PDB file of C-alpha atoms and ligand atoms in Angstrom:
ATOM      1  CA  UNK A 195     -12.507  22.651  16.537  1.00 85.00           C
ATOM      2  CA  UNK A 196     -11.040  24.550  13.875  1.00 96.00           C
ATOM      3  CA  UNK A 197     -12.650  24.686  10.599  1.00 98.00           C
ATOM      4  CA  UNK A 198      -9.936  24.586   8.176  1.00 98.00           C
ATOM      5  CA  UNK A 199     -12.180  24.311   4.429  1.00 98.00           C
ATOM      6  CA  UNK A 200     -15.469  25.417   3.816  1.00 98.00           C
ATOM      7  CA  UNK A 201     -18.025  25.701   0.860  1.00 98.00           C
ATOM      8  CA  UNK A 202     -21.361  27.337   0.536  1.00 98.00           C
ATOM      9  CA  UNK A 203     -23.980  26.525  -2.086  1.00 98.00           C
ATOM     10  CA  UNK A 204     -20.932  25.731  -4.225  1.00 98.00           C
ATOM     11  CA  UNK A 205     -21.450  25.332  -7.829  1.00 98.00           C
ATOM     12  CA  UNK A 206     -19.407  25.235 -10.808  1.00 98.00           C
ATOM     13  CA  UNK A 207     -20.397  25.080 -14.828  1.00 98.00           C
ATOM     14  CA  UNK A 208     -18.031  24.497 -17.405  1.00 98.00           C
ATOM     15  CA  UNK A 209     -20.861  25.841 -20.751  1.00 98.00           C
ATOM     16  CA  UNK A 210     -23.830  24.135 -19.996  1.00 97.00           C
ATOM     17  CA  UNK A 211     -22.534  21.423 -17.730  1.00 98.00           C
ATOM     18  CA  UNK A 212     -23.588  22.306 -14.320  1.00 98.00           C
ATOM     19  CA  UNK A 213     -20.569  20.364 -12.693  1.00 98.00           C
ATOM     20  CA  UNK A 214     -20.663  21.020  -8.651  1.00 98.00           C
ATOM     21  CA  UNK A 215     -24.209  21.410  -8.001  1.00 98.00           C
ATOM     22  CA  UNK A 216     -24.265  23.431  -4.881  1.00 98.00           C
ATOM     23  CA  UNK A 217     -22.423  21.708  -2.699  1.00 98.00           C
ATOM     24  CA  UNK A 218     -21.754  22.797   1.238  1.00 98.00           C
ATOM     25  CA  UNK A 219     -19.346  21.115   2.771  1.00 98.00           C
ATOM     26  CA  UNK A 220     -16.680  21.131   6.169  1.00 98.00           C
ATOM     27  CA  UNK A 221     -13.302  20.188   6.685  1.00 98.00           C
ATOM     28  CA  UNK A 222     -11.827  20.365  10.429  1.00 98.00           C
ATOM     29  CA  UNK A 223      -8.471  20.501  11.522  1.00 98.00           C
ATOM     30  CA  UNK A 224      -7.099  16.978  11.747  1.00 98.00           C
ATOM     31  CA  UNK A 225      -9.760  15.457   9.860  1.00 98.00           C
ATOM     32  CA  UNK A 226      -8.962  13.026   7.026  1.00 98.00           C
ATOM     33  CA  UNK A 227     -11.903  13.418   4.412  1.00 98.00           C
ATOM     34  CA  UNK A 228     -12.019  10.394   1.590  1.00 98.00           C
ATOM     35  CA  UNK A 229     -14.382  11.307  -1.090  1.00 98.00           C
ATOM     36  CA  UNK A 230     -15.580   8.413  -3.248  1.00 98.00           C
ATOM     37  CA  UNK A 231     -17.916   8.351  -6.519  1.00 98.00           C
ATOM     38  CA  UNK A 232     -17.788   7.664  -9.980  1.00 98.00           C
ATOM     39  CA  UNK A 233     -15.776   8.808 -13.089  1.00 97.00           C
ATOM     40  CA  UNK A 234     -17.596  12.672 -13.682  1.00 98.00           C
ATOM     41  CA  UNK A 235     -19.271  13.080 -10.197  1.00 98.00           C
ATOM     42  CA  UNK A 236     -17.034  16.282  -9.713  1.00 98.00           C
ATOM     43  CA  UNK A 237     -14.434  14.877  -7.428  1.00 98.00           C
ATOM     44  CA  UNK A 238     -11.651  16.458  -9.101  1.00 98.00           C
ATOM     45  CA  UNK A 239     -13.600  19.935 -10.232  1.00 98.00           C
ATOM     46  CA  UNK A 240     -14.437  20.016  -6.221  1.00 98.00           C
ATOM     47  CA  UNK A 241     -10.753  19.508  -5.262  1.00 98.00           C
ATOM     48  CA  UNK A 242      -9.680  22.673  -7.942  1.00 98.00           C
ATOM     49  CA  UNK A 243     -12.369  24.656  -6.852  1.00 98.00           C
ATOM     50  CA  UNK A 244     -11.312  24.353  -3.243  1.00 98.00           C
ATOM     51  CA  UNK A 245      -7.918  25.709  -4.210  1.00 95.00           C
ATOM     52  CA  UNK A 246      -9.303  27.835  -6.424  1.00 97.00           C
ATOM     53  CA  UNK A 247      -7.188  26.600  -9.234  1.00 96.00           C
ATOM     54  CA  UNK A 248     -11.247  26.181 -10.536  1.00 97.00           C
ATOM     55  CA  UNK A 249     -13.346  29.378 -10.594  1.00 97.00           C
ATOM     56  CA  UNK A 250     -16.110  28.746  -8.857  1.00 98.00           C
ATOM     57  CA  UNK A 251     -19.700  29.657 -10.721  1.00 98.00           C
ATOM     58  CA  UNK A 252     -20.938  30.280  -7.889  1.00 98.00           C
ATOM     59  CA  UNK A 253     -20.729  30.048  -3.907  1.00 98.00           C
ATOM     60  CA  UNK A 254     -18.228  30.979  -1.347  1.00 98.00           C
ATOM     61  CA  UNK A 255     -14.849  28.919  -0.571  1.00 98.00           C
ATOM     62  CA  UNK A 256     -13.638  29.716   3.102  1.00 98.00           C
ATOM     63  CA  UNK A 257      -9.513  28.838   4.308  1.00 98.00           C
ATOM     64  CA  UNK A 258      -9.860  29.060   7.985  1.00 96.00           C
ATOM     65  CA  UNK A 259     -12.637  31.768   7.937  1.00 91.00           C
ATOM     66  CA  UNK A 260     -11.357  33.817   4.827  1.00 96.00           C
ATOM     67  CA  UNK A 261     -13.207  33.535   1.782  1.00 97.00           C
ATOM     68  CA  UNK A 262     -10.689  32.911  -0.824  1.00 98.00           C
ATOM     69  CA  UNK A 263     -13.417  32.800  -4.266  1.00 95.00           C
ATOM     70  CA  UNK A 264     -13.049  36.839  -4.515  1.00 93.00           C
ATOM     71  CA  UNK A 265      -9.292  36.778  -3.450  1.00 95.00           C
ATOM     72  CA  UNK A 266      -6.756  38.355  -6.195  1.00 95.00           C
ATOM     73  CA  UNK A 267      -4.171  36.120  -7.591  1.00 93.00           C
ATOM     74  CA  UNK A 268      -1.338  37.526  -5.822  1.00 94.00           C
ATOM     75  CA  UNK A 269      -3.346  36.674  -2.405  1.00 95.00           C
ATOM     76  CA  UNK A 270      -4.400  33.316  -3.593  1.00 95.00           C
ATOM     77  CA  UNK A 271      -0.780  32.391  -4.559  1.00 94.00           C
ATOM     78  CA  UNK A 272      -0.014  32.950  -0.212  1.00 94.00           C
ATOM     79  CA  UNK A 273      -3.201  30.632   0.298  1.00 96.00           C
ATOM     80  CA  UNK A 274      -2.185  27.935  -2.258  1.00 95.00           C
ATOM     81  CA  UNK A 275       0.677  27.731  -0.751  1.00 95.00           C
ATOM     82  CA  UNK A 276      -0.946  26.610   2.567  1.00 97.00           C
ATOM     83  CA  UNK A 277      -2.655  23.758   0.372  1.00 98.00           C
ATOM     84  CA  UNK A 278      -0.434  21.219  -0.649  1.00 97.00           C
ATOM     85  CA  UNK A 279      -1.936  19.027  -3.539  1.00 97.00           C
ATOM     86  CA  UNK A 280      -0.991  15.906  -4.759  1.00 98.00           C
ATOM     87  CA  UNK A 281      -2.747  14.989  -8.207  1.00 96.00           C
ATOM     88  CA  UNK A 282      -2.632  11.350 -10.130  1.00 95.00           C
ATOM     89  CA  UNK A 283       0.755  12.709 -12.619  1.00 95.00           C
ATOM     90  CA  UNK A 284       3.637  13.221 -10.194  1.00 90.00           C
ATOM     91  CA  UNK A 285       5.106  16.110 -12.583  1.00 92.00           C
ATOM     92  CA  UNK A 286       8.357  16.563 -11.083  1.00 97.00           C
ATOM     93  CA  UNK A 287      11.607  18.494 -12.783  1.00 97.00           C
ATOM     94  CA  UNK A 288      13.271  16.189 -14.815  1.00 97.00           C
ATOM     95  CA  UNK A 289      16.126  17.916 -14.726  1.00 97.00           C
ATOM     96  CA  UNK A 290      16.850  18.503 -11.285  1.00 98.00           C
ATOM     97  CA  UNK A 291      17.494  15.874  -8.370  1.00 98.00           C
ATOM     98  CA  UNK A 292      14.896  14.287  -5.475  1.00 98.00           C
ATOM     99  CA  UNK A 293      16.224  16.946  -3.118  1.00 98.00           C
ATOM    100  CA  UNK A 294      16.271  19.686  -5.286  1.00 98.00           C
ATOM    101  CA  UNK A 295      12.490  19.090  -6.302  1.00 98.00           C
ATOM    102  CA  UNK A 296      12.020  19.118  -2.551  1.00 98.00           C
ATOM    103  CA  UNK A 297      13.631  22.470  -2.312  1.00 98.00           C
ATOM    104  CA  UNK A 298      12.372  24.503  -4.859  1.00 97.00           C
ATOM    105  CA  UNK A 299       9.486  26.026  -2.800  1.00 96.00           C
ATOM    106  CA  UNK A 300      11.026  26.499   0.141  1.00 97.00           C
ATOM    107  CA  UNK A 301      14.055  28.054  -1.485  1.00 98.00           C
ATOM    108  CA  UNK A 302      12.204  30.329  -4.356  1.00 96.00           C
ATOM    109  CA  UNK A 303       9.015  31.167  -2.250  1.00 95.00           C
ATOM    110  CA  UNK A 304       9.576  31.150   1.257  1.00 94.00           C
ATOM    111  CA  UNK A 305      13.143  31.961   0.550  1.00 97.00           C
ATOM    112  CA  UNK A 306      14.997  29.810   2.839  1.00 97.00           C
ATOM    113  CA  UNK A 307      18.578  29.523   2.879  1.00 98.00           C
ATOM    114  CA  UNK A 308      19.945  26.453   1.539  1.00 98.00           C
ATOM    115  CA  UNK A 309      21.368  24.819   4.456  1.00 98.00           C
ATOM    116  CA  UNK A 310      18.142  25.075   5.799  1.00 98.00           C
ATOM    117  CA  UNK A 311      16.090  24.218   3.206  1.00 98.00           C
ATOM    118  CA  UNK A 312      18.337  20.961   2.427  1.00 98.00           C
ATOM    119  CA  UNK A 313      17.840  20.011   6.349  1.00 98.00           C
ATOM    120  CA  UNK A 314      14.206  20.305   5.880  1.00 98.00           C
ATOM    121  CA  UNK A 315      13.666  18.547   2.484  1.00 98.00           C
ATOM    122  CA  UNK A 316      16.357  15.793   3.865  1.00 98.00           C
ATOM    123  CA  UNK A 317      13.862  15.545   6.980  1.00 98.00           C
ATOM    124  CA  UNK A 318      10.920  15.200   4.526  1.00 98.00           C
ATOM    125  CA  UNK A 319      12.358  12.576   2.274  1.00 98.00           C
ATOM    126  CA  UNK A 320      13.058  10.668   5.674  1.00 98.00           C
ATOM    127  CA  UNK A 321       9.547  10.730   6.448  1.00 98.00           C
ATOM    128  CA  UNK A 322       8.598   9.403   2.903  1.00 98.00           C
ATOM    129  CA  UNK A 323      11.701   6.693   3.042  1.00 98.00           C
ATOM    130  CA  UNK A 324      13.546   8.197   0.732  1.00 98.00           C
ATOM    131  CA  UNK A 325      16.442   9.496   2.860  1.00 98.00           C
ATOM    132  CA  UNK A 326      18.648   7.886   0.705  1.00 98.00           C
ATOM    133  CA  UNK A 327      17.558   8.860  -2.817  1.00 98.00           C
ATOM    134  CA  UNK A 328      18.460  13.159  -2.546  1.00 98.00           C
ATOM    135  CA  UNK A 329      20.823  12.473  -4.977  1.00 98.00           C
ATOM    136  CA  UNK A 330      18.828  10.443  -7.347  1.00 98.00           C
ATOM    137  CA  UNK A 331      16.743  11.965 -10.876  1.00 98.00           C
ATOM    138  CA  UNK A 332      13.188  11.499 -10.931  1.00 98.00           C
ATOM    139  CA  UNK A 333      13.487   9.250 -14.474  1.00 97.00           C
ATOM    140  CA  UNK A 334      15.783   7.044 -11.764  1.00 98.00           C
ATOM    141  CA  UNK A 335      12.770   6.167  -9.255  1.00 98.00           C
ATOM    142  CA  UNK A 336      10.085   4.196  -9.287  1.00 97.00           C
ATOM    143  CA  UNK A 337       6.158   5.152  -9.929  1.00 97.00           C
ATOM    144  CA  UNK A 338       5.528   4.910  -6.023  1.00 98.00           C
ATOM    145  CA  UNK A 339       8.593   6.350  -5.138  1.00 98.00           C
ATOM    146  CA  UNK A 340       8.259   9.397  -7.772  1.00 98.00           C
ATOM    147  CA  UNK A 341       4.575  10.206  -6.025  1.00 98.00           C
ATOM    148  CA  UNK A 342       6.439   9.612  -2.672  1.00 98.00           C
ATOM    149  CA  UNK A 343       8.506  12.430  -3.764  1.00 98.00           C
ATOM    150  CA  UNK A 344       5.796  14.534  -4.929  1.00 98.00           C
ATOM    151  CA  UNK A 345       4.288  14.538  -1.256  1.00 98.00           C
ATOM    152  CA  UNK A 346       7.229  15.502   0.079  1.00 98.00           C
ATOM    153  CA  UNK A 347       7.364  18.690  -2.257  1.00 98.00           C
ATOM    154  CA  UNK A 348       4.076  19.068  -1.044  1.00 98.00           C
ATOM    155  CA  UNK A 349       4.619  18.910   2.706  1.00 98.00           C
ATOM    156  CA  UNK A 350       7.991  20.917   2.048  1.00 98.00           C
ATOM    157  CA  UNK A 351       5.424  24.461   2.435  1.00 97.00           C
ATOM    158  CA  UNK A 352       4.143  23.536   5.705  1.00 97.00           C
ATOM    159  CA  UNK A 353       0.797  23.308   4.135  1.00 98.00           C
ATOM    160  CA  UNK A 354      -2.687  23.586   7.007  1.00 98.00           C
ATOM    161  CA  UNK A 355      -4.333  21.321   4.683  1.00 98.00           C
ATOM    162  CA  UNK A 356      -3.226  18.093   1.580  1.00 98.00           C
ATOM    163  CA  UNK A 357      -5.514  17.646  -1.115  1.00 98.00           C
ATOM    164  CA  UNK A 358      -4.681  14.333  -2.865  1.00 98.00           C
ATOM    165  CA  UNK A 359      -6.827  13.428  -6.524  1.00 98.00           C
ATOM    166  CA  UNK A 360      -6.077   9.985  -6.908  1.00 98.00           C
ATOM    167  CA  UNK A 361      -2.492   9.530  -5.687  1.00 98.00           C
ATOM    168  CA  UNK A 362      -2.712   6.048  -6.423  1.00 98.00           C
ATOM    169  CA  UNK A 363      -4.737   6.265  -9.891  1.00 97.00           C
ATOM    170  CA  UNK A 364      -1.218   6.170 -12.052  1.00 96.00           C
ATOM    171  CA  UNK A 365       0.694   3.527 -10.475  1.00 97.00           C
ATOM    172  CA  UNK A 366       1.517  -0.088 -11.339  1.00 96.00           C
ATOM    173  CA  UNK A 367      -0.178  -2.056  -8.276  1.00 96.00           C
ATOM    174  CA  UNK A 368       2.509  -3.168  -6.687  1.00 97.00           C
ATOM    175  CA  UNK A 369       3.872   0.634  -5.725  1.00 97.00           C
ATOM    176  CA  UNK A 370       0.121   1.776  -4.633  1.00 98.00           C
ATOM    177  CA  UNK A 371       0.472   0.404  -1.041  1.00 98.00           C
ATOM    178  CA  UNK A 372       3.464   2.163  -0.267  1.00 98.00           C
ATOM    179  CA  UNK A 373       2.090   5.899  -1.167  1.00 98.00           C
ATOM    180  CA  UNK A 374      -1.299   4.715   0.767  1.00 98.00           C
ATOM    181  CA  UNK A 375       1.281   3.895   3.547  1.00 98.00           C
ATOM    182  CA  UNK A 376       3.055   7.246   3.375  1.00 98.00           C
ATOM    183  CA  UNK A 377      -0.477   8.495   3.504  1.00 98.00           C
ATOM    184  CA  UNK A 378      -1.486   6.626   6.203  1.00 98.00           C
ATOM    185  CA  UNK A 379       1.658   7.926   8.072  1.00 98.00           C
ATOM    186  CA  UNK A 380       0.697  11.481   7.350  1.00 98.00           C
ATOM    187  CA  UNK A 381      -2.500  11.115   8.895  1.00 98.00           C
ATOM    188  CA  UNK A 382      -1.450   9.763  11.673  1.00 98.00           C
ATOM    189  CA  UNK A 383       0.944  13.440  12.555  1.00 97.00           C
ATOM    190  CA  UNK A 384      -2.568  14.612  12.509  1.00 98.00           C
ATOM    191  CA  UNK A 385      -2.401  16.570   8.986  1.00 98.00           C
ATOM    192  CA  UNK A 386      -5.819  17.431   7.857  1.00 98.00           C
ATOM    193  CA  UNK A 387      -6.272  15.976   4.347  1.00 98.00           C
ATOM    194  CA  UNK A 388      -8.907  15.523   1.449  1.00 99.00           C
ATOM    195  CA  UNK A 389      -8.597  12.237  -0.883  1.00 99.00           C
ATOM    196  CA  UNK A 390     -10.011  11.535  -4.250  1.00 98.00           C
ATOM    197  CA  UNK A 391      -9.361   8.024  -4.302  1.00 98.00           C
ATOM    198  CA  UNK A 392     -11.344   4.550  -5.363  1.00 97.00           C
ATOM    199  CA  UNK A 393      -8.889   2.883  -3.039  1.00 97.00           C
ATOM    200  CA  UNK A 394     -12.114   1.728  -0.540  1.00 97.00           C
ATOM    201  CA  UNK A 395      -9.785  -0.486   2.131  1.00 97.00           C
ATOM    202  CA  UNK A 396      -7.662   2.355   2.309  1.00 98.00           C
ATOM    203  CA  UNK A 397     -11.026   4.865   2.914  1.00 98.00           C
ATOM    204  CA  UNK A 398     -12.595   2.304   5.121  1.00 98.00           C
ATOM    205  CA  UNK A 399      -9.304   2.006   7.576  1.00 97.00           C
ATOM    206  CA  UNK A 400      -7.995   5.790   7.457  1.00 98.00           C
ATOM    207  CA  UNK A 401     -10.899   8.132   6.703  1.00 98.00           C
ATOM    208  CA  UNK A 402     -13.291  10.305   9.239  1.00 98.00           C
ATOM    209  CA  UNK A 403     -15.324  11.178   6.878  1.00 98.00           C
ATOM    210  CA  UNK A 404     -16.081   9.211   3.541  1.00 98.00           C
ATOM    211  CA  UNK A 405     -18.266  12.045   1.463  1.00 98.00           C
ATOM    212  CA  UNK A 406     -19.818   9.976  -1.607  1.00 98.00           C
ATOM    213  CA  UNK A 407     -20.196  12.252  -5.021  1.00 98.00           C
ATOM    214  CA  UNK A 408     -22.262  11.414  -7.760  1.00 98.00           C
ATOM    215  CA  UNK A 409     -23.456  14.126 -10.547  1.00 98.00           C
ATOM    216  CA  UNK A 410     -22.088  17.072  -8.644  1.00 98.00           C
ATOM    217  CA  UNK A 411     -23.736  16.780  -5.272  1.00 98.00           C
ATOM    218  CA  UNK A 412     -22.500  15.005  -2.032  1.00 98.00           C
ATOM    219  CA  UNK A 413     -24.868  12.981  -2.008  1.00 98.00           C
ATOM    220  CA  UNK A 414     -24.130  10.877   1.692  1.00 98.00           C
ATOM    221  CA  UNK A 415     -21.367  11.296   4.244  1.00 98.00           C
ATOM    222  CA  UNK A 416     -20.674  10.252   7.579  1.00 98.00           C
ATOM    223  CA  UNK A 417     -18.271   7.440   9.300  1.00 98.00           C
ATOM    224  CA  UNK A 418     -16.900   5.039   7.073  1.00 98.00           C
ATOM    225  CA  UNK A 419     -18.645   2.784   9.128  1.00 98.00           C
ATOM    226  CA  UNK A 420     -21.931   4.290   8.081  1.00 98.00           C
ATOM    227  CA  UNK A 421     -20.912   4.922   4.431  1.00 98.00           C
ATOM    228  CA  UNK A 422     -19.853   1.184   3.613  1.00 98.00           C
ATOM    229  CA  UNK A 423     -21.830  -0.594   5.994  1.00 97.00           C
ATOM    230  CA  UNK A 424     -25.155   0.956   5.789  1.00 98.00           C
ATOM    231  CA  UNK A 425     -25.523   3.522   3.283  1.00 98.00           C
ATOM    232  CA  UNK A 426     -28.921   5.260   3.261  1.00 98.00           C
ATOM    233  CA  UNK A 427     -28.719   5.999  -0.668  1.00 98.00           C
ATOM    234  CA  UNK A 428     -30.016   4.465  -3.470  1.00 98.00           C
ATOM    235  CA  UNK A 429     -27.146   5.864  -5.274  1.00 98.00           C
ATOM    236  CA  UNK A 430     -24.668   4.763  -2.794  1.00 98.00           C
ATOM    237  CA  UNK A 431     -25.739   1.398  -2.223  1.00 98.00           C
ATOM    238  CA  UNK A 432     -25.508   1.374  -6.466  1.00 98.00           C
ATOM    239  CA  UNK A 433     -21.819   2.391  -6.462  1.00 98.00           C
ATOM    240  CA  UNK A 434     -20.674   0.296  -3.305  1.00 98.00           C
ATOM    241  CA  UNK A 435     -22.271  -2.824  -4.920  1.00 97.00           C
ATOM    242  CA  UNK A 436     -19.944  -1.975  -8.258  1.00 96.00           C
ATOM    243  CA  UNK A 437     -16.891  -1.175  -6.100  1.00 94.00           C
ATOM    244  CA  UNK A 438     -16.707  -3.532  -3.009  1.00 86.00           C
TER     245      UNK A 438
HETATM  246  P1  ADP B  34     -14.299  13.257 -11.447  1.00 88.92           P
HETATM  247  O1  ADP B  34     -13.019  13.782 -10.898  1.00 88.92           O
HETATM  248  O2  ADP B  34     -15.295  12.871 -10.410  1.00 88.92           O
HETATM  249  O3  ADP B  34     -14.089  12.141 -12.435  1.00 88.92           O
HETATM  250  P2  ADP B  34     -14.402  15.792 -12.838  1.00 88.92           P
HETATM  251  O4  ADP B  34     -14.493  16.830 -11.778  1.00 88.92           O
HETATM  252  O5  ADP B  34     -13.080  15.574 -13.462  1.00 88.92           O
HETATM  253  O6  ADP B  34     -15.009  14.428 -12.267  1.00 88.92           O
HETATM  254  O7  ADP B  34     -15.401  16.131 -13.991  1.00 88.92           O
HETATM  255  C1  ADP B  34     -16.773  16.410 -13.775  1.00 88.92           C
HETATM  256  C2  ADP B  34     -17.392  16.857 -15.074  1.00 88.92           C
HETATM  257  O8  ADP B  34     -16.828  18.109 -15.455  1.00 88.92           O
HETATM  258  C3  ADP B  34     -17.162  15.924 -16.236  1.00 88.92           C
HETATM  259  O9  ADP B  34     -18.337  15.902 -17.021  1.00 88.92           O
HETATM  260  C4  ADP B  34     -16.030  16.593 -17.002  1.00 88.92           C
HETATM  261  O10 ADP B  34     -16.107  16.287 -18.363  1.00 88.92           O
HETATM  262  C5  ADP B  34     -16.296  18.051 -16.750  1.00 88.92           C
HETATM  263  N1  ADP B  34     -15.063  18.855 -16.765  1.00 88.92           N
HETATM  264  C6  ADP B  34     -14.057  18.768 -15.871  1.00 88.92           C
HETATM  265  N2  ADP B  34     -13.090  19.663 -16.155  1.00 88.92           N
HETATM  266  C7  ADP B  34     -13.508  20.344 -17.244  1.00 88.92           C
HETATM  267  C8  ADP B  34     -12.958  21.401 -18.034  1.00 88.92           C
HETATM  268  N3  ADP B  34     -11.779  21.961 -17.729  1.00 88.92           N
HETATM  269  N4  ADP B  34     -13.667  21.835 -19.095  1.00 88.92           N
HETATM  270  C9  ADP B  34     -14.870  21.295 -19.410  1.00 88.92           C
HETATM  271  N5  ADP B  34     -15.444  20.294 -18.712  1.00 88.92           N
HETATM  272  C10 ADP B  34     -14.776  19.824 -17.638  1.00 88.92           C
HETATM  273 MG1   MG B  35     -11.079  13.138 -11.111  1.00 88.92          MG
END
């Protein structure tokens, strides 16, 4: 199997605060990795660091075998571009329409022609169900259709790898099952992907690996299965009980 993210002895400090506390971790091609844990574990410091949009303190951050933490930003920028991420804020321009947020990527950075790009982005609002909002503004769409949108962007790069931090987090209720279904979908095309999420039926139905985070360490992974139904730690068993 092909090991698409990798950390060694990890660690991040923002000052004082000793964030990520030396954390190792693997991410293999097709995998979909939900990481659960409370408000200040380091779930979303892990995420940036693994994009590099965090320094790391300390540690190595692999893509597919390169280490990326000593990469200059010019090199990076090609790598990012192989990540798509998906944060909690949708941030899309207000001032251009669905398919035009779709295209900008494509178009200004891998410098397709527009035809092309259009036939693409059209393809990739399909597979969000929004074929039929190209035309539309963001301010005109939904919560759950705006973060549909935002994936789309995302996928629009023909990313190896989605990081999502809390896709869900922003959204009235009613609109989170329809990102978590878009998600759901993606997974299924065999996209590797990491989740931030406190969305646990989601984790418990989609997920090969749920990684649990607490005070900057991974503290227990493995099926969810194994995480939900019979976690080995203290800390775990804390956090389920709160959550479940
Ligand atoms: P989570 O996503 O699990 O809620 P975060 O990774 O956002 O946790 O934050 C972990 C810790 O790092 C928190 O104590 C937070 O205050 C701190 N932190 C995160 N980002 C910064 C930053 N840019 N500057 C200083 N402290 C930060
Ligand atoms: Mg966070």
């Amino acid at each position: 199997m092909e090991t698409i993210l990798k950390t060694q002895q990890l660690t991040k400090k923002f000052g004082d605060n000793l964030v990520l506390k030396g954390i190792d971790s693997e991410v293999q091609a097709g995998q979909v990795i939900v990481i659960i844990g409370p408000s200040g574990s380091g779930k979303s410091t892990y995420l940036r660091c693994l994009n590099l949009l965090e320094q790391p303190t300390s540690g190595q951050v692999f893509f597919k075998d390169q280490e990326i933490n000593e990469l200059d930003e010019a090199h990076l920028d090609q790598i990012r571009e192989k990540m798509g991420m998906v944060f909690q804020s949708f941030n899309l321009f207000a001032n251009y329409t669905v398919l035009e947020n779709v295209n900008l990527a494509p178009i200004n950075v891998q410098h397709l022609d527009q035809a092309t790009a259009n036939q693409q982005s059209l393809a990739l609002l399909e597979q969000v169900g929004l074929g039929d909002k190209a035309t539309a503004t963001p301010a005109s769409l939904s919560g759950g259709q705006q973060q549909r949108v935002a994936i789309a962007r995302a996928l629009a790069m023909k990313p190896d790898v989605m990081l999502f931090d809390e896709p869900t987090s922003a959204l009235d209720p009613e609109m989170v099952g329809e990102v978590l279904n878009v998600m759901r979908d993606l997974a299924k095309t065999g996209m590797t992907m990491v989740i931030v999420t406190h969305e646990m039926g989601f984790a418990k139905n989609v997920a090969d690996e749920v990684w649990f985070m607490d005070d900057g360490q991974v503290v227990e992974q493995g099926t969810p299965e194994q995480v939900f139904e019979h976690p080995q730690e203290q800390r775990t068993q804390d956090f389920l009980s709160k959550v479940l």
